[in-house]
CSV table of C-alpha atoms in Angstrom, one decimal:
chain,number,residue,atom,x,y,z
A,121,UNK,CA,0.0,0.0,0.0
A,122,UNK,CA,1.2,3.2,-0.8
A,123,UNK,CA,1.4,6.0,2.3
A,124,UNK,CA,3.2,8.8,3.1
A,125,UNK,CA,4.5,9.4,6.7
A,126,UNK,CA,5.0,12.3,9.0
A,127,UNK,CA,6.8,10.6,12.5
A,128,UNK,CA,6.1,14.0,14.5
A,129,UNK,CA,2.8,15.4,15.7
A,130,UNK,CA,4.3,18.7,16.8
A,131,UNK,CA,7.4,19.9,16.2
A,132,UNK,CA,8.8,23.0,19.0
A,133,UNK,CA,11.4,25.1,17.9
A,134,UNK,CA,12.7,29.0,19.1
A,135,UNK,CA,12.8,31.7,16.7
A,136,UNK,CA,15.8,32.0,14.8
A,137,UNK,CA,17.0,28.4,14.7
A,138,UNK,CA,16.8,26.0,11.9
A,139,UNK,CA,13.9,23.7,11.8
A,140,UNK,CA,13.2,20.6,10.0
A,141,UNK,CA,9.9,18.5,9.6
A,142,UNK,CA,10.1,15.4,8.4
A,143,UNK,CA,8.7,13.1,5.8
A,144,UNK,CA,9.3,9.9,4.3
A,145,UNK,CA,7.0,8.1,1.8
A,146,UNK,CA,6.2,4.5,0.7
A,147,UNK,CA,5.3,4.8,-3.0
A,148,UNK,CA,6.1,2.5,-5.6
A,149,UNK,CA,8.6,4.5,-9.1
A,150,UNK,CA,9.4,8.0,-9.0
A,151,UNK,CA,6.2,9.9,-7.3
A,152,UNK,CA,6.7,13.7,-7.3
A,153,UNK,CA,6.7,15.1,-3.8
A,154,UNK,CA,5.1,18.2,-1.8
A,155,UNK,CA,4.8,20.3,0.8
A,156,UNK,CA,1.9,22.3,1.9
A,157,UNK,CA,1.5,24.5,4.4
A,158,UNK,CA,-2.2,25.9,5.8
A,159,UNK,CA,-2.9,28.4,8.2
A,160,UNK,CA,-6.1,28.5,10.7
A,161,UNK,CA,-9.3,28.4,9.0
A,162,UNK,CA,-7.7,28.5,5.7
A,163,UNK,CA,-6.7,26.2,2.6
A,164,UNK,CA,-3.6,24.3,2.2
A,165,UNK,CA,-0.9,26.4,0.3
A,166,UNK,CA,1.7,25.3,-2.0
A,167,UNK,CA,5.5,25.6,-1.0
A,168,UNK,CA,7.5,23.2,-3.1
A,169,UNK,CA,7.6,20.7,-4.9
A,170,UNK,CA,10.1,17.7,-6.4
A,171,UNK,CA,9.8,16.6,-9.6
A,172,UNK,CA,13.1,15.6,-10.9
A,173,UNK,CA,17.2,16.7,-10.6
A,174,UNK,CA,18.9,18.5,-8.0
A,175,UNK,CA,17.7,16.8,-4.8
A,176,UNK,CA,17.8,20.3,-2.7
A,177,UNK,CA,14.7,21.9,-3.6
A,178,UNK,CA,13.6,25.7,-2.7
A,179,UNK,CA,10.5,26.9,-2.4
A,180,UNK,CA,8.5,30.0,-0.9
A,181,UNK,CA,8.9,31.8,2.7
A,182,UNK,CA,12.7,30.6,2.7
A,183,UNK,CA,11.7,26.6,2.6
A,184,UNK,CA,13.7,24.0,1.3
A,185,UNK,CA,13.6,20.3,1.4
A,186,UNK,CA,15.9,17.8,0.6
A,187,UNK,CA,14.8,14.5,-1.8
A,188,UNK,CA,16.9,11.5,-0.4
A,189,UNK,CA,16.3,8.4,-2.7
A,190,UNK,CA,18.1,5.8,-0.6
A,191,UNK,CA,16.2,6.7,2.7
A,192,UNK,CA,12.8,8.1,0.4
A,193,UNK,CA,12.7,11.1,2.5
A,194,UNK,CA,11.9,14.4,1.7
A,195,UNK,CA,12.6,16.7,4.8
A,196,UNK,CA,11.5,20.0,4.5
A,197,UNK,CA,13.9,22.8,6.4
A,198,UNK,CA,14.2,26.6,7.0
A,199,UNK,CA,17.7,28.0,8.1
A,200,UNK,CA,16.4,30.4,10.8
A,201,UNK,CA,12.5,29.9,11.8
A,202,UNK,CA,9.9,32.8,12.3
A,203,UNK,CA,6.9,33.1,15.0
A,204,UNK,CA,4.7,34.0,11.5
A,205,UNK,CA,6.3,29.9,10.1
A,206,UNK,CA,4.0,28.2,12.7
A,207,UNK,CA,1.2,26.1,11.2
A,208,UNK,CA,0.2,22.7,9.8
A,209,UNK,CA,2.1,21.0,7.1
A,210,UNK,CA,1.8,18.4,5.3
A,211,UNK,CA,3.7,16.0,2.7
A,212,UNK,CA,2.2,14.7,-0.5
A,213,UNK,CA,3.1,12.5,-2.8
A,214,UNK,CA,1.6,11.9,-5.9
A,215,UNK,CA,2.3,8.5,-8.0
A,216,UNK,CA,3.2,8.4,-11.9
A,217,UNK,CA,1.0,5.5,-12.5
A,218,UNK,CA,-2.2,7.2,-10.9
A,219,UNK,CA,-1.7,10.8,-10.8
A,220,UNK,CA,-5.1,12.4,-10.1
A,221,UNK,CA,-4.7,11.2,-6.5
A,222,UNK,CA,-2.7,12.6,-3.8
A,223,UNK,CA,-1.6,11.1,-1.1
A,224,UNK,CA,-0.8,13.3,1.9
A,225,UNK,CA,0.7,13.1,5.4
A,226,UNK,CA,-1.0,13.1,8.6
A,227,UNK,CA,0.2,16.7,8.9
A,228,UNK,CA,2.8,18.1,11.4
A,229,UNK,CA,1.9,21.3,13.7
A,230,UNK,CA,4.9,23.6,13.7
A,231,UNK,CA,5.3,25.6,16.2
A,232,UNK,CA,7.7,28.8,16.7
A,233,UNK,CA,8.7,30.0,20.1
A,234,UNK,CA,9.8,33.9,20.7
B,89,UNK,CA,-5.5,35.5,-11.1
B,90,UNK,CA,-4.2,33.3,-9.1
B,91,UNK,CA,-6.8,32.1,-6.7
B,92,UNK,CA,-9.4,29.5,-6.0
B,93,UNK,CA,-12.7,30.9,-4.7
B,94,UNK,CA,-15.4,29.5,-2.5
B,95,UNK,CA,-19.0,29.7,-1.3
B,96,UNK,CA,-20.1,30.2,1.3
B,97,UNK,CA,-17.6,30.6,4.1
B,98,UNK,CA,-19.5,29.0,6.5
B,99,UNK,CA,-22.9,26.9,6.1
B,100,UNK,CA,-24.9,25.6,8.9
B,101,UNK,CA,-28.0,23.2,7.2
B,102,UNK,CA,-29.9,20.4,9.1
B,103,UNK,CA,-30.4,16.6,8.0
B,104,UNK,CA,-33.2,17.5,5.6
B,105,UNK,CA,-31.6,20.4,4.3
B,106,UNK,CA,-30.5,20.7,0.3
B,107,UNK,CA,-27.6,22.8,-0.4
B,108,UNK,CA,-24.9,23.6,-2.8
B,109,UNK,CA,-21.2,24.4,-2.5
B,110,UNK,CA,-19.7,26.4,-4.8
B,111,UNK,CA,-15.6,26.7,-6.2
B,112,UNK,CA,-14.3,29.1,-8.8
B,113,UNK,CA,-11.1,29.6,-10.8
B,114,UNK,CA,-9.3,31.7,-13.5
B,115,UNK,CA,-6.3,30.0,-13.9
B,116,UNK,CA,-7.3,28.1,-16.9
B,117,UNK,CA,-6.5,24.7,-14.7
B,118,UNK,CA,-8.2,22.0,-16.2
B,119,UNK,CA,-8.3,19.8,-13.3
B,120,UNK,CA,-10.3,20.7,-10.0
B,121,UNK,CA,-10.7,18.5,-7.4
B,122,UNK,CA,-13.3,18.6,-4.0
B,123,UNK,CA,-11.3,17.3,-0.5
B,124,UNK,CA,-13.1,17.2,3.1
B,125,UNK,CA,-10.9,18.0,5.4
B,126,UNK,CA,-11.9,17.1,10.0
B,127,UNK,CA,-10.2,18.8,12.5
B,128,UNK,CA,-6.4,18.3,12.3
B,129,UNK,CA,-6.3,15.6,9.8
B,130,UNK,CA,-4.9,15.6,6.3
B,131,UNK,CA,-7.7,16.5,3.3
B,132,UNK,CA,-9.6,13.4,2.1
B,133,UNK,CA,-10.2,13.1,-1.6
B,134,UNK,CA,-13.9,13.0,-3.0
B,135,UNK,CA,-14.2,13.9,-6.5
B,136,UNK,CA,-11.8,14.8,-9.0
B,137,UNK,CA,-12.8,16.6,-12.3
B,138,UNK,CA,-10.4,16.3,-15.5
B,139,UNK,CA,-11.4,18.1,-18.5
B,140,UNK,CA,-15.1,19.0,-16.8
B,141,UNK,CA,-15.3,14.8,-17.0
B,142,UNK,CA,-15.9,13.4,-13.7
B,143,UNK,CA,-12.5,11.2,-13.3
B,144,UNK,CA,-12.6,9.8,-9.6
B,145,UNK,CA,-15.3,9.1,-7.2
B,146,UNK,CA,-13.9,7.8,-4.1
B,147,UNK,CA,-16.4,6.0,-3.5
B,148,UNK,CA,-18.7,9.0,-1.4
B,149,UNK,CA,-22.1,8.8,-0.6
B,150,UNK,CA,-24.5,9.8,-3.1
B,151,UNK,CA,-25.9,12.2,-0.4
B,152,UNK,CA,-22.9,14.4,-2.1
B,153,UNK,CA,-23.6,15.3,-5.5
B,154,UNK,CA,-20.6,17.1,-7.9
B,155,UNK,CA,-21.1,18.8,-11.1
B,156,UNK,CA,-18.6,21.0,-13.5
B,157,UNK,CA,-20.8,23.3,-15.6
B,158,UNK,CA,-17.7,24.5,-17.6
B,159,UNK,CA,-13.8,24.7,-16.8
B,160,UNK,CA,-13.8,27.5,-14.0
B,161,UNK,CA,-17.1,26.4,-12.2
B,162,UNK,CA,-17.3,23.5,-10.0
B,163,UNK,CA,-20.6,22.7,-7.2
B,164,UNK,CA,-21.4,20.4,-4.9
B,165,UNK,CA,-24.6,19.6,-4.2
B,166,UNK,CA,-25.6,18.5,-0.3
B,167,UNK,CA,-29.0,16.7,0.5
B,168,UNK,CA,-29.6,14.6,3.0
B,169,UNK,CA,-26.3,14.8,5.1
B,170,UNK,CA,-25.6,13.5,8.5
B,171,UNK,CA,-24.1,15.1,11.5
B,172,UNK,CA,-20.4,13.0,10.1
B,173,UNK,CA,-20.8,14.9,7.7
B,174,UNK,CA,-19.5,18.2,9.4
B,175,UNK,CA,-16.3,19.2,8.5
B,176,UNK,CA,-14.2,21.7,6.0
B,177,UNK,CA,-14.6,21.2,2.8
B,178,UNK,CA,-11.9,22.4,0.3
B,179,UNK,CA,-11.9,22.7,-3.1
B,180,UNK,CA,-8.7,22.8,-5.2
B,181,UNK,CA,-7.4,22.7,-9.0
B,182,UNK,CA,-4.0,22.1,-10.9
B,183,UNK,CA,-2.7,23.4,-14.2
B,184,UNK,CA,-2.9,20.1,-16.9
B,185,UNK,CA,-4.1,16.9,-15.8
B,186,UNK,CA,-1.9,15.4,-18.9
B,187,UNK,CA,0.9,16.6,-16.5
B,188,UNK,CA,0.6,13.3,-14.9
B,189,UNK,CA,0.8,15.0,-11.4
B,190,UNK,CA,3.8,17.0,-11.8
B,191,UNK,CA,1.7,20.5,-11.0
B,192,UNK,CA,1.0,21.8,-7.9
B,193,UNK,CA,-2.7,22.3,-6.6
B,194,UNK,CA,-4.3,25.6,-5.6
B,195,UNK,CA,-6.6,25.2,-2.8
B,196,UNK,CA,-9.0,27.9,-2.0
B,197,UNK,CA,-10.0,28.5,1.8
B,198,UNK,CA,-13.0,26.0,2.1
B,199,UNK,CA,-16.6,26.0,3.3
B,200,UNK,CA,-17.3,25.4,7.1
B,201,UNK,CA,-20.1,22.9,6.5
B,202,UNK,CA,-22.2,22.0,9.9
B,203,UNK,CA,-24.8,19.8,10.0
B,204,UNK,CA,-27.4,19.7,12.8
């Protein structure tokens, strides 16, 4: 069965550090991968995306994640967090062989400390 | 234009109630999709519309009815829902469904769908 995996719940880190949230995915070929990010009350919004080539990937607000073939992870990072980075995000993976469907991650609440 | 609209914001109906959802785009994507999303859960697929065909039913209750009038419009009809049936729902749409999933999906910021 394909799934996609987010091991944290929550994820706590203080203003100005680096954060990561991670993801790792069970999906059979080369799926494209995702990050969304939504905000209270609001859709999800796009912030990256891996498709193919260089495995570091950057994408809006400062985000980055990093495609990892070996361990099929796709970690998404920010070099120095902000209060305004703290919300719900979630991985998604869509497969070549049915690509109408996505298949996202239970979701990880970020959360950024003063 | 780079947004996905929807209506109404919030919409409280009871178990006997019919009702439409409605989602809007004019981004010339030619895929649009309808999700239900609970309370700190990912979004669940319903329906997925590819060229104003219905593609993917996933498997919902015929109590929730879609329909694509053209390529920016697309509804869902309510009748008959149950109290499970309260929750967000979002509506969303990608560039090229011959992409083969490579685009992105804009969402737009959902209906807050209660049922009594």
């Amino acid at each position: 069965a394909q799934s996609v995996a987010q091991p944290e719940d929550q994820v706590n880190v203080a203003e100005g550090n680096p954060l990561t949230v991670k993801c790792t995915y069970s999906v059979s070929g080369n799926p494209y991968l995702f990050w969304y990010v939504q905000y209270p009350n609001r859709g999800l919004q796009f912030l990256l995306k891996y498709i193919t080539g260089d495995n570091l990937v950057k994408g809006s607000y400062g985000f980055e994640a990093e495609f990892n073939k070996s361990q099929t992870s796709f970690h998404l990072k920010k070099p120095s967090a902000l209060v305004s980075d703290s919300a719900l995000y979630f991985c998604a993976v869509v497969s070549r062989s049915s690509a109408s469907k996505i298949i996202f991650g239970s979701g990880t609440r970020l959360s950024i400390r003063p | 234009d780079t947004e996905v609209t929807q209506t109404p914001k919030h919409l409280v109906m009871g178990m006997t109630n019919k009702k439409s959802l409605k989602c809007e785009q004019h981004m010339g994507h030619r895929a649009m999709y309808w999700y239900k999303q609970k309370a700190k859960k990912p979004p669940e697929l319903m329906f997925v519309y590819s060229y104003e065909k219905l593609s993917i039913n996933e498997s919902v209750p015929s109590r929730f009815s879609p329909e694509c009038p053209n390529s920016s419009l697309l509804n869902l009809h309510l009748h008959a829902l149950q109290p499970e049936d309260s929750a967000l729902y979002l509506c969303a749409s990608s560039q090229d469904p011959a992409s083969g999933g490579a685009s992105e999906q804009f969402f737009g910021p959902g209906t807050r769908l209660t049922v009594l």
